[in-house]
Coordinates of C-alpha atoms (C1' of nucleotides) in Angstrom, one line a residue:
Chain A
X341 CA -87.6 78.7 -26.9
X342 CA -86.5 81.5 -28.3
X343 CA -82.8 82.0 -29.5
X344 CA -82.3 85.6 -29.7
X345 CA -81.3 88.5 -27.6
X346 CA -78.2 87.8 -26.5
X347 CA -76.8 89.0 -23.1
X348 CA -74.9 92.1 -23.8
X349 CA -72.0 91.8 -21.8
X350 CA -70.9 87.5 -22.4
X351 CA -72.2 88.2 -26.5
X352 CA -69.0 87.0 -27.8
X353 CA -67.5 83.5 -26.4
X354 CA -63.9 84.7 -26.9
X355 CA -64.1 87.6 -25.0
X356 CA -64.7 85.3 -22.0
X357 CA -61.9 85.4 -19.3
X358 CA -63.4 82.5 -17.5
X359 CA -64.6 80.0 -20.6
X360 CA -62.8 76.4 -19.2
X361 CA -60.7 75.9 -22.2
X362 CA -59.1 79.4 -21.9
X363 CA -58.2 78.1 -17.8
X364 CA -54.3 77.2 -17.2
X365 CA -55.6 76.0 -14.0
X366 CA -58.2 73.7 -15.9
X367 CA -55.4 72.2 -18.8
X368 CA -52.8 71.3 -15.7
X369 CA -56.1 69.4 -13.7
X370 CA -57.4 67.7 -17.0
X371 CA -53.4 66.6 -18.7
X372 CA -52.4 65.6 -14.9
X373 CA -54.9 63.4 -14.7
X374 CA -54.6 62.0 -18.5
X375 CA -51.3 61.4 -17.9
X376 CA -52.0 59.4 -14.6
X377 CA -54.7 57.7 -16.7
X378 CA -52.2 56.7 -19.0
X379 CA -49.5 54.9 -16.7
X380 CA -52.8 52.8 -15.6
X381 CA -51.4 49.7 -17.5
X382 CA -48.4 50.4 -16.3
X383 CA -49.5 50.5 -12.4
X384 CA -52.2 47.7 -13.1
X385 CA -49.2 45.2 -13.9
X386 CA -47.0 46.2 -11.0
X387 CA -50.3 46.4 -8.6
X388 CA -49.3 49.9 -7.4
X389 CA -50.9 53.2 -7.7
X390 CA -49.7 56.4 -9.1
X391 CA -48.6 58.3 -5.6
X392 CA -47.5 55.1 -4.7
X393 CA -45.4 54.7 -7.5
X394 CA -43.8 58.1 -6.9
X395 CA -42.9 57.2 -3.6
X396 CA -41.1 54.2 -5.1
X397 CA -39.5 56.9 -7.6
X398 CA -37.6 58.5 -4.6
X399 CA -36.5 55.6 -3.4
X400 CA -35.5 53.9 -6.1
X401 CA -33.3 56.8 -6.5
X402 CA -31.6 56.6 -3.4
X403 CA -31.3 53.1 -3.7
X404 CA -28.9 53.8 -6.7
X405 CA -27.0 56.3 -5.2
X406 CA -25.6 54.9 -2.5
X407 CA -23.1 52.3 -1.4
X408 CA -24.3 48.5 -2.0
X409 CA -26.1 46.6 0.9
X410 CA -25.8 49.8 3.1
X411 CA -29.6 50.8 3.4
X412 CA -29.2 54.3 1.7
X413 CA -32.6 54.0 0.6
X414 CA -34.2 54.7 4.0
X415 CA -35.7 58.0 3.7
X416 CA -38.0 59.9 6.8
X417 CA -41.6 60.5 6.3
X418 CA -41.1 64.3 6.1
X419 CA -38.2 64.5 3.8
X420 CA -40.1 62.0 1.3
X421 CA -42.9 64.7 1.6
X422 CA -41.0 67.5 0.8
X423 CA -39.6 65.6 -2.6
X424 CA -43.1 64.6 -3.3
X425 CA -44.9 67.9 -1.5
X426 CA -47.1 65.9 -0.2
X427 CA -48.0 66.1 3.7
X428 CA -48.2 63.1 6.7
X429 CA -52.2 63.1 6.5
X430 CA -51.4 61.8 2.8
X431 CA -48.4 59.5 3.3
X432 CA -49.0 57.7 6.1
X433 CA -51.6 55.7 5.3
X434 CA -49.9 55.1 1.8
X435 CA -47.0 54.2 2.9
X436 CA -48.7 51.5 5.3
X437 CA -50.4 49.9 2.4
X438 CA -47.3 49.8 0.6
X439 CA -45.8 48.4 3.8
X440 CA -48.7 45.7 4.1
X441 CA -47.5 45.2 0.1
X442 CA -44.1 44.2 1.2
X443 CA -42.6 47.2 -0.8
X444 CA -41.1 48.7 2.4
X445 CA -40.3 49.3 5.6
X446 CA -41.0 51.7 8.7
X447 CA -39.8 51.9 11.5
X448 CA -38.9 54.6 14.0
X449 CA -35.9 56.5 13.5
X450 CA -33.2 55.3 16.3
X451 CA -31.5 58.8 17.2
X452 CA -34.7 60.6 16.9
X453 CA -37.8 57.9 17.8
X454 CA -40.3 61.2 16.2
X455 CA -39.5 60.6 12.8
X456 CA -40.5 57.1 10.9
X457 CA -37.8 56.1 8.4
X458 CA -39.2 53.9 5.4
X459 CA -36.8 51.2 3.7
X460 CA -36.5 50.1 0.3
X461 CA -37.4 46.2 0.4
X462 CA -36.1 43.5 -2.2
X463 CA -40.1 43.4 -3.5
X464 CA -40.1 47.2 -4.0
X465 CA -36.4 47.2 -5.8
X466 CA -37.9 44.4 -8.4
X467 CA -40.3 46.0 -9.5
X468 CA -37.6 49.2 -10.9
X469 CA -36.8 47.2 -14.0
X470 CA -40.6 47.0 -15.0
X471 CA -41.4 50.4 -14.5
X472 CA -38.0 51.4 -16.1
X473 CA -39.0 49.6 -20.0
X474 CA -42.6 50.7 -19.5
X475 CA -41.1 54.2 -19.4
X476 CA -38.3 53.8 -22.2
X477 CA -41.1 51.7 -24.3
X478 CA -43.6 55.2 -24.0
X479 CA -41.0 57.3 -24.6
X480 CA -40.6 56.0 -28.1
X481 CA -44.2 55.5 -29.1
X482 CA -45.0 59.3 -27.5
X483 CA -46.8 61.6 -30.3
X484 CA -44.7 64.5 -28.8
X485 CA -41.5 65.4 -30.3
X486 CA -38.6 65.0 -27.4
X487 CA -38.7 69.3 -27.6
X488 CA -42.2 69.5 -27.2
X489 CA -42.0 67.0 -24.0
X490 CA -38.6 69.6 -22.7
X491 CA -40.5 72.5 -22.9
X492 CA -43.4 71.8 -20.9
X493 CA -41.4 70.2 -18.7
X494 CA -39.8 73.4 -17.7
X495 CA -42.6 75.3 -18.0
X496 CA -44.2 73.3 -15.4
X497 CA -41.4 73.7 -13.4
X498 CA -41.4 77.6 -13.7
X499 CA -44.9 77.6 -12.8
X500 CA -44.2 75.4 -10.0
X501 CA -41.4 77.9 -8.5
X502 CA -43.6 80.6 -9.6
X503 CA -46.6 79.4 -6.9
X504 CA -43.7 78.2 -4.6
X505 CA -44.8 80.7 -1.9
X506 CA -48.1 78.7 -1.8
X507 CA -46.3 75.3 -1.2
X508 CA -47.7 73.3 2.1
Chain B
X812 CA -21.8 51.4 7.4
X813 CA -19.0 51.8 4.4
X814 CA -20.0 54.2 2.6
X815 CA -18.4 53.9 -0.9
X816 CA -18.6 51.3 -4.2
X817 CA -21.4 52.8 -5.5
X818 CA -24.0 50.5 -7.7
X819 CA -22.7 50.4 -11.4
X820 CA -25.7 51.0 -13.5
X821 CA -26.9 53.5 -11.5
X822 CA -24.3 55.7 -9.9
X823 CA -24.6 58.9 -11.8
X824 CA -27.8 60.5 -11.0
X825 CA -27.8 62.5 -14.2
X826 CA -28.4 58.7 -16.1
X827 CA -31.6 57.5 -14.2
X828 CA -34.0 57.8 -16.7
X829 CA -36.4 57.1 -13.6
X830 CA -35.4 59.8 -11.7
X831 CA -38.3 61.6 -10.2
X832 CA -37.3 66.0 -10.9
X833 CA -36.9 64.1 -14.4
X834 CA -40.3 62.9 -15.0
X835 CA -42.9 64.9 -16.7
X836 CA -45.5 63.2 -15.0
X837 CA -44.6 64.4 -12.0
X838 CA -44.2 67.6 -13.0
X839 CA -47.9 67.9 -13.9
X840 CA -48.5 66.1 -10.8
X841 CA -47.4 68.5 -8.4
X842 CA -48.0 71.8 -10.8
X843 CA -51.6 70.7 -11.3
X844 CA -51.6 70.2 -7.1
X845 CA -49.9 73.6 -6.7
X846 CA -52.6 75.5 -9.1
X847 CA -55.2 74.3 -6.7
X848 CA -53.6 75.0 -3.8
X849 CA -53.2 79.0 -5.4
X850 CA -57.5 78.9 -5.5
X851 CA -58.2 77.9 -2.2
X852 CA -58.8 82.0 -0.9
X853 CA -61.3 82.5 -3.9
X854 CA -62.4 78.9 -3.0
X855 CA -62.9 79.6 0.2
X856 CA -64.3 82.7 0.1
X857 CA -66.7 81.7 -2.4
X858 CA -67.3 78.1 -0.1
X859 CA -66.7 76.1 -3.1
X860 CA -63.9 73.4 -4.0
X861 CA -62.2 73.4 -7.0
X862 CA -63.6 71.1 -9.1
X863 CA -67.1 72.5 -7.9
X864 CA -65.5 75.9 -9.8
X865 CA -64.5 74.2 -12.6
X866 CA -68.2 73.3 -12.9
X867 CA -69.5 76.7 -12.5
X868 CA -67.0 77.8 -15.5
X869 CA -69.2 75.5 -17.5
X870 CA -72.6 77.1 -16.8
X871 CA -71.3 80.4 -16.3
X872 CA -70.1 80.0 -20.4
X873 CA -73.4 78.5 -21.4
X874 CA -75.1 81.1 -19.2
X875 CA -73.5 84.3 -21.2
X876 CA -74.0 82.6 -24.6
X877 CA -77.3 82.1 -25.1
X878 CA -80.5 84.1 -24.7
X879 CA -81.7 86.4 -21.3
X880 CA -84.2 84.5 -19.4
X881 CA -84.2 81.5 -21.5
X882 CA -82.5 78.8 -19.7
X883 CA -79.5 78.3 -21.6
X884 CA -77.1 76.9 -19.1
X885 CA -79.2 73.5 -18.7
X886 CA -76.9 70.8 -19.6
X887 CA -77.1 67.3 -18.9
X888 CA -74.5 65.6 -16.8
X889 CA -73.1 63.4 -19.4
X890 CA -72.2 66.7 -21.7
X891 CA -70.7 68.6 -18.6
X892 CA -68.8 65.4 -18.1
X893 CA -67.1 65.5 -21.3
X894 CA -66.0 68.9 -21.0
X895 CA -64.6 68.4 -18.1
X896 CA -63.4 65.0 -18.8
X897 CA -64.9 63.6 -15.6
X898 CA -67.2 61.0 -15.2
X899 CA -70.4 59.9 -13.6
X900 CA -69.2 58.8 -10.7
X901 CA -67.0 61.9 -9.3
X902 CA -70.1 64.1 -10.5
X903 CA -73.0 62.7 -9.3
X904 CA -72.3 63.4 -5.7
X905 CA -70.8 66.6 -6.4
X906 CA -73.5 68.0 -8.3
X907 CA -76.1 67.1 -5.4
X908 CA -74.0 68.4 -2.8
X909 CA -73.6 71.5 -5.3
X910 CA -77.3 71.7 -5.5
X911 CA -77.9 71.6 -1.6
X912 CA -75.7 74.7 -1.8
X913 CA -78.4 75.8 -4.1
X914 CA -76.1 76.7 -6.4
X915 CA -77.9 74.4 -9.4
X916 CA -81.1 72.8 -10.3
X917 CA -80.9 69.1 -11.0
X918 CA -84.2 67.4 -12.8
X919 CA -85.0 64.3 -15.4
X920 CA -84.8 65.5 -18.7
X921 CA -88.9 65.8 -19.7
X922 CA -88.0 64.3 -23.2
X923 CA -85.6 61.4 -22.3
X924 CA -85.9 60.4 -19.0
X925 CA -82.4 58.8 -18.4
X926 CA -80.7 62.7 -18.4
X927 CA -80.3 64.5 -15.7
X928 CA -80.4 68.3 -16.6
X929 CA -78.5 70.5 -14.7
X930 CA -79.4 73.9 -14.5
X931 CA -77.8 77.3 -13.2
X932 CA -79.6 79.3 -9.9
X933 CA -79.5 83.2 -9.7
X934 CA -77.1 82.2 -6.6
X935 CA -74.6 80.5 -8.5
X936 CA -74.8 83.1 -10.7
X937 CA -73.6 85.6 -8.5
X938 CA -70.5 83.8 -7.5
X939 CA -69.1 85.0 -11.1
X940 CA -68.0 88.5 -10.6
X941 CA -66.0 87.3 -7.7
X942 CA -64.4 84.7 -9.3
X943 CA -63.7 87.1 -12.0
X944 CA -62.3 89.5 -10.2
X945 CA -59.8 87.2 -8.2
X946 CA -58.7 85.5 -11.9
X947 CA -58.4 89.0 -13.1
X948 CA -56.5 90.0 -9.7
X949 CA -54.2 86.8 -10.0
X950 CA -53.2 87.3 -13.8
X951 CA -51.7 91.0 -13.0
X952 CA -49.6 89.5 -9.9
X953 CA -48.2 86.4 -11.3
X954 CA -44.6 85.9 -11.8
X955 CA -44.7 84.3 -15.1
X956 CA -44.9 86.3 -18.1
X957 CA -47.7 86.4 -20.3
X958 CA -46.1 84.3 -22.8
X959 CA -44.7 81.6 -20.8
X960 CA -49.0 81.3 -19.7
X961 CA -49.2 81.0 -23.3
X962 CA -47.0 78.7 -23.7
X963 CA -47.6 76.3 -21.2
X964 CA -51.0 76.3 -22.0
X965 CA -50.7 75.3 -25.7
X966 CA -48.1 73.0 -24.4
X967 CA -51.0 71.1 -21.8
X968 CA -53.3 70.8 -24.8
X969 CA -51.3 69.4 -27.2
X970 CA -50.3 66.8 -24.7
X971 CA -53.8 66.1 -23.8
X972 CA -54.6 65.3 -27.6
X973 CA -51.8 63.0 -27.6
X974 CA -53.2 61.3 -24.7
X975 CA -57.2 61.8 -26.1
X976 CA -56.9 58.3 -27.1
X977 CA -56.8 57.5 -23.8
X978 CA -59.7 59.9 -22.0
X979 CA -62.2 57.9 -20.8
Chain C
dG1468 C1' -33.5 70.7 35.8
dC1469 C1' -37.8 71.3 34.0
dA1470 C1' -41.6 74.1 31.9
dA1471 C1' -42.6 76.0 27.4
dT1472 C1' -42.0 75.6 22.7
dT1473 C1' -40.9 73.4 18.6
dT1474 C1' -40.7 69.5 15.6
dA1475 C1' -42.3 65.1 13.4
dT1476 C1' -45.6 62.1 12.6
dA1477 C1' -50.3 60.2 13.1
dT1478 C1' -55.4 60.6 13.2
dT1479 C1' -59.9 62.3 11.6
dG1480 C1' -63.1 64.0 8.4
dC1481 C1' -64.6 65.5 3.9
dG1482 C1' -64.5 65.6 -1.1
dC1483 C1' -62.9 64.2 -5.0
dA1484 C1' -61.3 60.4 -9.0
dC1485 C1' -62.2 56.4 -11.0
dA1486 C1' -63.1 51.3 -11.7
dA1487 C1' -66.8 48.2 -11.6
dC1488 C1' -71.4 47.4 -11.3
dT1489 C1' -76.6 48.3 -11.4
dA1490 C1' -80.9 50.2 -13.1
dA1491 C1' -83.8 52.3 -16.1
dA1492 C1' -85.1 54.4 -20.5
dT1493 C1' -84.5 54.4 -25.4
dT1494 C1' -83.3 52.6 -30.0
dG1495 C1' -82.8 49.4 -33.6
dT1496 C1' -84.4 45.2 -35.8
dG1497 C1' -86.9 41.3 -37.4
Chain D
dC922 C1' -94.8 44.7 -31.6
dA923 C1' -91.3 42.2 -28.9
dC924 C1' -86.8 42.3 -27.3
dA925 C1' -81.9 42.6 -27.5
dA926 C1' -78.4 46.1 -27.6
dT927 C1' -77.2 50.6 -26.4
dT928 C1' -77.2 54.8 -23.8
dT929 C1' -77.4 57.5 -19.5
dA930 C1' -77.1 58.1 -14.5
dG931 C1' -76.5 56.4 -10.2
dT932 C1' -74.2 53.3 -6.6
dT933 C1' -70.4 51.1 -4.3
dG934 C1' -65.7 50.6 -2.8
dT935 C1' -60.8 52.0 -2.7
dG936 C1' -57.3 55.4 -2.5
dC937 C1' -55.7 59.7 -2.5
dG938 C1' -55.1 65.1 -1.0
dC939 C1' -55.4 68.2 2.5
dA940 C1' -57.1 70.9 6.5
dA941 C1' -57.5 70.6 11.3
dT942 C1' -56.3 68.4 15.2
dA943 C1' -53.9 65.3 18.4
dT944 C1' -49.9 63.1 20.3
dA945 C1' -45.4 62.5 21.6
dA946 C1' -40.5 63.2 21.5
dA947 C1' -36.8 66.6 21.3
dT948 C1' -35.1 71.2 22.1
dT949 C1' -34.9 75.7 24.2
dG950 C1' -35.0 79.2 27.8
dC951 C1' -34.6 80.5 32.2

DNA sequence: GCAATTTATATTGCGCACAACTAAATTGTG
DNA sequence: CACAATTTAGTTGTGCGCAATATAAATTGC
């Protein structure tokens, strides 16, 4: 080999506009999926996975909103997509599995038999208290300062308005 | 349906530590799916998917670093995996389908014969000026200032080093 | 009142991600 | 040298994501 002669134009690395490490695009793939990878324990204790446990994020919600024993958790496919901006072709088959899990319900809406309304279950409400001192638990033991965390937090969120027009 | 006594611990939605506009994980989530949803006209105009990119990046880099005609942007998959922090498994079938596309070269390494050494084409590397230009195209027309880029993206790394000890 | 359109979900097909496992080559060690 | 341990890819199986399409119920227009 011979290890000279560079190409003119790519010479210096840092001039590079497309070298990986430079890439916005490539940090948000590579942390969202190290931070999935972290809740793995997490998720392997509960038996869930990580949409899966999103879903249960919205519902949870809900569930604490509303007026005990009325079902205020029931939530229709397409709303929990827009939370979630995620689309039928994803959900449906997730939220069967979670169904076949005993996590929750669907069933056809009454008034309107085209949308499927899902249901917070007993199973799925048990398992908030787990996921809630998992959470608390990393919080402490996180090597980010509580600013560092806030501030990418609403970056994220800036870029995500920013790239709204492109949403599904 | 009653329709008031709201659940104790819960009722204010600003305390729900589990609440899902709250989580940064989440926010990754959905900004890392929202980046990738921007690509898809380059994507699709260059018939590539975005992880598929993300490996071009890598041999386009290695491509403008080393010498003309030598064959600089061989690297073997485990080394493209670690950049990219993705493993065997997810690039295997990508890099075949890639190199169907005749976009790379894949052969045993002629030293150790458990590497497989993949290898840029002239073809692939015609797909970079495009790419460039979109990137370049994309970076004048964004709505976030150049220093909120910045930011996030120094933001996404330090996170990812706090999770490292995680990667896989 | 009913055809045309819109809305809401479900289905299909492809390509990741990643865990778990297998196979083959290489290295280290007595 | 023999051979166990390690390294490197590949294989298999499950579950997303999302585009494209299908289906069916509700709404609108005339």
């Amino acid at each position: 080999m011979s290890g000279s002669a560079e190409r003119p134009g790519l010479a210096c690395d840092g001039a590079n506009p497309l070298a990986l490490e430079r890439q916005l695009c490539f940090a948000l793939y590579a942390a969202s999926r190290a931070m999935t990878r972290a809740y793995q324990p997490m998720l392997q204790a509960l038996d869930i996975t990580y949409p899966q446990y999103l879903v249960l994020l919205v519902l949870w919600e809900r569930d604490g909103t509303v007026a005990a024993g009325d079902d205020g958790a029931a939530i229709s496919v397409g709303a929990l997509g827009r939370q979630l901006m995620l689309d039928s072709g994803t959900l449906t088959p997730l939220l069967k599995r979670m169904e076949i899990r005993g996590l929750l319900d669907r069933r056809r809406g009454t008034e309107d038999e085209r949308v499927t309304v899902v249901t917070l279950t007993d199973a799925g409400r048990a398992l908030r208290p787990q996921a809630l001192a998992w959470v608390e638990k990393q919080r402490d033991s996180t090597k980010l300062t509580h600013r560092d965390v806030k501030e990418l937090h609403a970056g994220l969120w800036k870029l995500l308005e920013a790239l709204g027009g492109d949403l599904p």
